[in-house]
Amino acid sequence: MDKIVVRGGRRLNGTVRASSSKNAALPMLAATILSDEPVELTNPPQLRDTRNMLRLLESLGVEVQDTEPGGVRCRSVNDDLVTAPYELVSTMRGSVCTLGPLLAKRQRAKVSLPGGCVFGVRPIDLHLKGLRALGAEIHIEHGYVVAEAERLVGTEIYLGSAFGSTVLGTANILMAATLAEGRTIIENAACEPEIQDLIALLTQMGADIRGVGTHRLEVHGVDRLHGAQHELIPDRIDAATLLLAGVITGGDVRVEGMVPSHVTAVLEKIREIGFQVECGEDWCQVKPNGRIRPTDLTTLAFPGFPTDVQAQFVSLLCIADGMSLVTEKVYPDRFIHVAELNRMGADIRKEGPSVIIRGVDQLSGAPVMASDLRGSAALVLAGLVAKGETEIHRVYHLDRGYERIEERLARLGADIERV
């Protein structure tokens, strides 16, 4: 099994490019089920999750073809296949997004309860609530969600929870509503850039969706959707991680091919801890300005500080000059990386949905175990500044969301390799 080996102590300098968005790609690939015509994504990220989603689509009767350079064309050719099997769905949470399209287009879906990263309970009750409101009959059978509806009918749906709006739930209900009869109102919808990009694709396919970028989406159902070609937005989490790699090493790093407005909250925190940030239309650059200062941050739904950058920022604050407080409001149990960072000499204490971080002068390299996607990125960042060698095991988590990250960091001057 692969591992990543990092020998810390090098300042990163140079220019690197962000990849296209994983969290936008997975729902869009699921959306190809909604049409009998070809739907092409011109720049999907080359990731484990993307490959697994394409395998899942093929098992659901979608014909998949590679296009040049690096794109993929999907065409739904068999509406009789409606079972998304456990062995594929269990590898990634995004696969649950096949539920809405299958139900809307094929009137039946049997989708295994989803997998992905393990950092606490992440129920899909809001997905099921929304689909039931549209007229589906749903029950859980042997670990599968079984849903049936001869015809979905538009209605008003409130997707509220104690932890804010649901991104995948919004995507699922949104896709189902495109082929529902009449008008659907989704209140407290997620407005993340990935949802906005999904709406852009669905609109190209002929959907009638209003309220883009707001928490209130209005969908007027249509009889059918047609083919489309779409270029994915950049991955804001990938871009933020690369910028933080520059920050944690005290380097000068420019990330191109990104959308600065998608990471405004992260950029503001980078400035707050003492780094200079310059941005253009599609790039950002970080430059050091003295020691890293401590800060407090709370994760929130977009446009707040993203939960998917929390772990990486915790690594950064481990070497800040003072005490910091990080509170997780989206997934309160998302702190599995803390134990591994403490193995590297960090001083972190968990208190409920928060961690208290006392900055230390130096982290030390150690063998550590990645437990989830973003936690593995946090360990890579910590390894970049740790004294000695850090071995990060279970890097298949990393490969689910980062495209050859060790190669891109090496081009910036990191001493890092995959073994």
XYZ file of C-alpha atoms in Angstrom:
419
model
C 0.000 0.000 0.000
C 1.278 3.485 -0.863
C 2.475 5.969 1.722
C 3.641 9.569 1.481
C 7.043 10.418 2.948
C 7.752 14.061 3.786
C 11.039 15.484 5.026
C 10.215 18.855 6.521
C 12.000 22.176 6.733
C 11.828 23.552 3.198
C 10.128 26.840 2.315
C 7.783 26.443 -0.636
C 8.091 28.941 -3.470
C 6.648 29.168 -6.936
C 3.440 28.750 -8.905
C 1.025 25.827 -8.887
C -2.367 25.196 -10.476
C -5.568 24.162 -8.703
C -7.447 21.163 -10.054
C -11.095 21.130 -11.085
C -13.722 20.603 -8.410
C -14.337 17.098 -7.060
C -17.399 18.206 -5.105
C -18.912 19.693 -8.258
C -17.979 16.754 -10.486
C -19.705 13.976 -8.542
C -23.272 15.431 -8.592
C -22.791 16.479 -12.228
C -21.840 12.956 -13.214
C -24.960 11.724 -11.434
C -26.976 14.301 -13.412
C -26.079 12.534 -16.660
C -28.706 9.913 -15.720
C -31.394 12.565 -16.307
C -30.922 12.676 -20.087
C -30.824 10.140 -22.906
C -28.416 12.415 -24.787
C -24.639 12.719 -24.224
C -23.449 15.003 -21.426
C -19.767 15.911 -21.514
C -17.579 17.295 -18.734
C -14.487 18.722 -20.399
C -12.169 18.766 -17.352
C -13.112 16.288 -14.603
C -10.466 15.861 -11.881
C -8.371 12.712 -12.172
C -9.252 11.282 -8.771
C -10.193 7.984 -7.147
C -13.683 9.340 -6.382
C -14.214 10.387 -9.998
C -13.184 6.964 -11.286
C -15.452 5.224 -8.798
C -18.398 7.425 -9.775
C -17.851 6.548 -13.442
C -17.773 2.845 -12.539
C -21.022 3.333 -10.629
C -22.636 5.063 -13.629
C -21.617 2.191 -15.906
C -23.309 -0.246 -13.513
C -26.430 1.937 -13.834
C -26.596 1.740 -17.616
C -24.604 4.854 -18.497
C -22.175 4.587 -21.388
C -18.873 6.311 -20.480
C -16.309 7.499 -23.037
C -13.077 9.430 -22.566
C -12.677 12.565 -24.682
C -9.594 14.610 -25.528
C -7.930 16.220 -23.705
C -8.917 14.594 -20.412
C -12.691 14.940 -20.610
C -15.482 12.399 -20.231
C -18.760 11.902 -22.110
C -21.660 10.071 -20.467
C -24.865 8.860 -22.111
C -27.666 7.029 -20.319
C -28.594 4.004 -22.457
C -30.413 1.582 -20.130
C -33.216 2.829 -17.881
C -33.854 -0.668 -16.487
C -30.808 -0.582 -14.181
C -31.635 1.167 -10.897
C -29.433 -0.493 -8.236
C -26.350 1.349 -6.981
C -24.405 -1.436 -5.225
C -22.763 -1.253 -1.831
C -19.262 -2.072 -3.083
C -19.221 1.149 -5.135
C -21.412 3.469 -3.064
C -19.511 2.653 0.133
C -16.336 4.251 -1.240
C -17.674 7.820 -1.497
C -20.507 9.813 -0.047
C -21.127 11.733 -3.294
C -22.589 8.586 -4.872
C -25.840 9.143 -2.960
C -26.538 11.823 -5.574
C -27.646 9.103 -7.978
C -30.815 8.685 -5.881
C -32.655 11.787 -7.122
C -31.837 11.363 -10.836
C -32.727 7.644 -10.812
C -36.058 8.326 -9.157
C -36.935 11.230 -11.476
C -35.898 9.546 -14.744
C -36.516 5.832 -14.080
C -39.258 6.013 -11.386
C -37.319 3.676 -9.091
C -34.003 3.672 -7.248
C -32.207 1.238 -4.989
C -29.113 2.955 -3.613
C -26.875 1.657 -0.855
C -26.484 3.934 2.149
C -23.358 5.992 1.383
C -19.767 5.755 2.593
C -16.841 8.162 2.271
C -14.901 9.712 5.148
C -15.668 8.533 8.671
C -15.761 11.452 11.112
C -19.145 11.175 12.812
C -22.764 10.737 11.860
C -23.773 12.298 8.526
C -27.350 11.148 7.940
C -29.215 11.500 4.649
C -32.572 12.135 6.337
C -32.995 15.499 4.582
C -32.449 13.828 1.184
C -35.221 11.354 1.976
C -37.488 14.048 3.451
C -37.240 16.078 0.241
C -37.860 13.130 -2.067
C -40.850 12.030 -0.002
C -42.244 15.558 -0.279
C -41.994 15.209 -4.066
C -44.152 12.089 -3.865
C -41.705 9.199 -3.506
C -42.389 6.138 -1.386
C -39.169 5.300 0.460
C -38.037 2.591 2.841
C -34.711 1.158 4.023
C -34.139 -2.467 3.079
C -30.981 -4.466 3.908
C -28.805 -1.336 3.958
C -30.316 0.128 0.787
C -32.603 3.097 0.227
C -35.447 1.847 -1.964
C -37.487 4.641 -3.548
C -40.387 4.528 -6.017
C -42.558 7.177 -7.640
C -44.643 6.864 -10.766
C -44.486 10.641 -11.085
C -42.793 13.272 -8.922
C -44.890 16.373 -8.231
C -43.493 19.784 -7.317
C -44.025 21.145 -3.813
C -42.407 23.354 -1.168
C -39.519 21.749 0.716
C -37.562 23.065 3.688
C -34.081 21.562 3.960
C -33.177 22.823 7.432
C -31.086 21.053 10.067
C -29.218 21.856 13.254
C -26.008 22.166 11.233
C -27.264 24.348 8.389
C -28.165 23.496 4.819
C -27.179 20.235 3.135
C -25.102 20.447 -0.038
C -25.628 16.901 -1.322
C -29.239 16.965 -0.159
C -29.837 20.155 -2.140
C -28.207 18.562 -5.197
C -30.341 15.435 -4.913
C -33.656 17.282 -4.522
C -32.702 19.814 -7.184
C -31.984 17.134 -9.791
C -35.162 15.228 -8.968
C -37.234 18.420 -9.217
C -36.044 19.210 -12.746
C -38.300 16.428 -14.100
C -41.085 16.771 -11.510
C -44.530 17.997 -12.526
C -45.062 21.679 -11.687
C -43.088 24.014 -9.447
C -40.771 23.043 -6.588
C -39.551 25.536 -3.997
C -36.465 24.528 -1.998
C -36.067 26.681 1.103
C -32.773 26.785 3.023
C -31.045 25.339 -0.026
C -27.257 25.213 -0.004
C -25.713 27.988 -2.097
C -22.144 26.667 -2.322
C -20.264 27.264 -5.605
C -20.618 23.552 -6.380
C -24.420 23.849 -6.281
C -24.266 26.924 -8.488
C -22.121 25.000 -10.973
C -24.551 22.068 -10.936
C -27.374 24.501 -11.719
C -25.324 25.859 -14.629
C -25.058 22.355 -16.101
C -28.744 21.532 -15.503
C -29.728 24.821 -17.131
C -27.638 23.925 -20.205
C -29.536 20.617 -20.258
C -32.852 22.484 -20.412
C -33.847 22.765 -16.727
C -35.743 25.843 -15.497
C -34.138 26.881 -12.178
C -34.331 30.300 -10.530
C -32.673 31.813 -7.472
C -29.118 30.689 -8.242
C -26.724 31.566 -5.418
C -29.499 32.051 -2.840
C -31.049 29.884 -0.146
C -34.350 29.765 -2.049
C -34.393 27.799 -5.283
C -37.428 27.665 -7.571
C -37.537 24.775 -10.030
C -40.125 24.510 -12.800
C -40.228 20.914 -13.973
C -39.764 20.071 -17.647
C -40.701 16.945 -19.628
C -37.157 16.038 -20.622
C -33.557 17.195 -20.447
C -31.110 17.118 -23.346
C -27.347 16.805 -23.719
C -24.777 19.468 -22.838
C -21.073 20.223 -22.585
C -19.712 21.832 -19.441
C -16.409 22.953 -17.914
C -16.161 22.435 -14.150
C -15.238 25.198 -11.740
C -11.858 25.017 -9.948
C -11.668 23.123 -6.664
C -11.738 25.728 -3.890
C -10.587 23.207 -1.258
C -7.616 22.123 -3.364
C -6.700 25.791 -3.941
C -6.980 26.625 -0.232
C -4.843 23.609 0.728
C -2.083 24.671 -1.668
C -2.136 28.233 -0.322
C -1.884 26.917 3.244
C 1.097 24.784 2.215
C 2.809 28.042 1.333
C 1.742 29.678 4.580
C 2.795 26.855 6.919
C 6.302 26.777 5.404
C 6.686 30.570 5.412
C 6.891 30.485 1.646
C 5.805 32.570 -1.322
C 3.250 30.548 -3.297
C 0.922 31.550 -6.113
C -2.070 29.343 -6.953
C -3.512 29.806 -10.442
C -6.710 28.509 -12.014
C -8.822 29.288 -8.933
C -11.732 31.608 -8.056
C -10.687 33.901 -5.162
C -14.292 34.729 -4.215
C -14.881 31.027 -3.488
C -12.361 31.117 -0.602
C -12.897 34.619 0.791
C -13.226 33.372 4.386
C -9.964 31.402 4.123
C -8.100 34.352 2.624
C -9.343 36.602 5.416
C -8.000 34.184 8.052
C -4.651 33.982 6.250
C -4.390 37.771 6.453
C -5.467 37.684 10.101
C -2.597 35.383 11.063
C -0.092 37.755 9.499
C 0.409 36.749 5.861
C 0.116 39.013 2.845
C -2.460 37.932 0.262
C -2.658 39.247 -3.289
C -5.355 38.146 -5.735
C -6.234 38.582 -9.383
C -9.165 37.350 -11.415
C -8.095 33.687 -11.310
C -5.138 33.527 -8.916
C -4.025 34.201 -5.350
C -0.554 34.562 -3.867
C 0.544 34.326 -0.222
C 3.704 35.954 1.157
C 5.138 35.782 4.697
C 5.179 38.754 7.033
C 6.691 37.564 10.311
C 5.598 34.760 12.659
C 2.206 33.091 12.353
C -0.253 34.703 14.747
C -2.963 32.704 16.551
C -6.636 33.139 15.709
C -10.126 31.813 16.422
C -12.280 30.399 13.657
C -15.632 28.688 13.261
C -16.644 26.552 10.289
C -19.928 27.464 8.640
C -21.801 26.847 5.415
C -20.705 28.930 2.412
C -19.685 31.750 2.365
C -18.349 30.989 5.857
C -15.100 29.190 6.612
C -15.370 25.757 4.930
C -15.365 22.636 7.058
C -13.206 20.990 4.369
C -10.334 23.376 5.222
C -10.620 23.079 9.010
C -8.115 20.227 9.411
C -5.484 21.946 7.249
C -5.858 25.189 9.209
C -5.511 23.304 12.505
C -2.105 22.058 11.269
C -1.098 25.640 10.557
C -2.183 26.890 13.988
C -0.100 24.157 15.664
C 2.977 26.360 15.073
C 1.283 29.742 15.669
C 2.724 32.103 18.271
C 0.006 31.624 20.925
C -3.332 29.947 21.612
C -6.082 29.403 19.012
C -9.640 28.103 19.165
C -11.273 26.208 16.277
C -14.986 25.379 16.452
C -16.665 22.943 14.058
C -20.296 23.874 13.406
C -20.860 21.691 10.335
C -19.523 18.283 11.483
C -18.805 18.594 15.230
C -16.919 15.276 15.365
C -14.533 16.134 12.542
C -11.350 16.131 14.612
C -9.895 12.653 14.052
C -6.675 14.267 12.763
C -6.000 15.825 16.185
C -4.593 12.634 17.729
C -2.133 12.195 14.845
C -1.013 15.843 15.016
C -0.380 15.417 18.745
C 1.844 12.445 17.866
C 3.935 14.948 15.916
C 4.359 17.186 18.964
C 1.312 19.447 18.618
C -0.505 20.627 21.738
C -4.215 20.275 20.943
C -7.071 19.562 23.344
C -10.599 18.763 22.193
C -13.505 20.301 24.088
C -16.911 19.360 22.633
C -17.211 20.726 19.078
C -14.003 22.766 19.497
C -10.252 22.283 19.812
C -7.877 24.487 21.795
C -4.469 24.731 20.145
C -1.344 25.955 21.938
C 1.258 26.798 19.340
C 4.609 25.004 19.637
C 8.010 25.997 18.295
C 8.540 22.827 16.289
C 6.651 19.741 15.137
C 8.588 16.495 14.801
C 8.277 13.904 12.079
C 6.539 10.652 12.940
C 4.655 7.763 11.322
C 1.003 8.813 11.208
C -2.249 7.367 9.898
C -4.656 9.254 7.644
C -8.256 8.763 8.729
C -10.162 10.844 6.186
C -9.629 12.950 3.090
C -8.995 16.398 4.599
C -7.293 14.965 7.665
C -4.713 13.348 5.388
C -4.019 16.725 3.770
C -3.551 18.194 7.251
C -0.883 15.591 8.006
C 0.929 16.389 4.756
C 1.003 20.089 5.688
C 2.290 19.276 9.171
C 4.993 17.091 7.635
C 6.189 20.000 5.491
C 7.375 21.866 8.624
C 8.135 18.985 10.986
C 11.727 18.244 11.932
C 12.797 14.971 10.371
C 10.721 12.516 8.365
C 6.971 12.013 8.434
C 5.373 8.881 6.978
C 1.676 9.226 6.158
C -0.104 5.902 5.765
C -3.508 5.142 4.188
C -3.005 7.804 1.519
C -5.851 6.344 -0.517
C -7.888 8.906 1.432
C -5.708 11.651 -0.051
C -6.133 10.279 -3.564
C -9.910 10.597 -3.286
C -9.700 14.395 -3.362
C -6.246 15.623 -4.411
C -4.797 15.190 -7.877
C -1.106 14.157 -7.577
C -0.607 16.535 -4.670
C 2.874 15.188 -3.878
C 4.046 16.064 -7.407
C 2.646 19.582 -7.229
C 4.180 20.224 -3.804
C 7.517 18.841 -4.992
C 7.498 21.358 -7.852
C 7.215 24.082 -5.206
C 10.314 22.753 -3.449
C 8.900 20.260 -0.939
C 10.932 17.152 -0.122
C 8.049 14.731 -0.588
C 7.572 11.419 -2.367
C 5.113 8.580 -2.745
C 6.543 5.216 -1.746
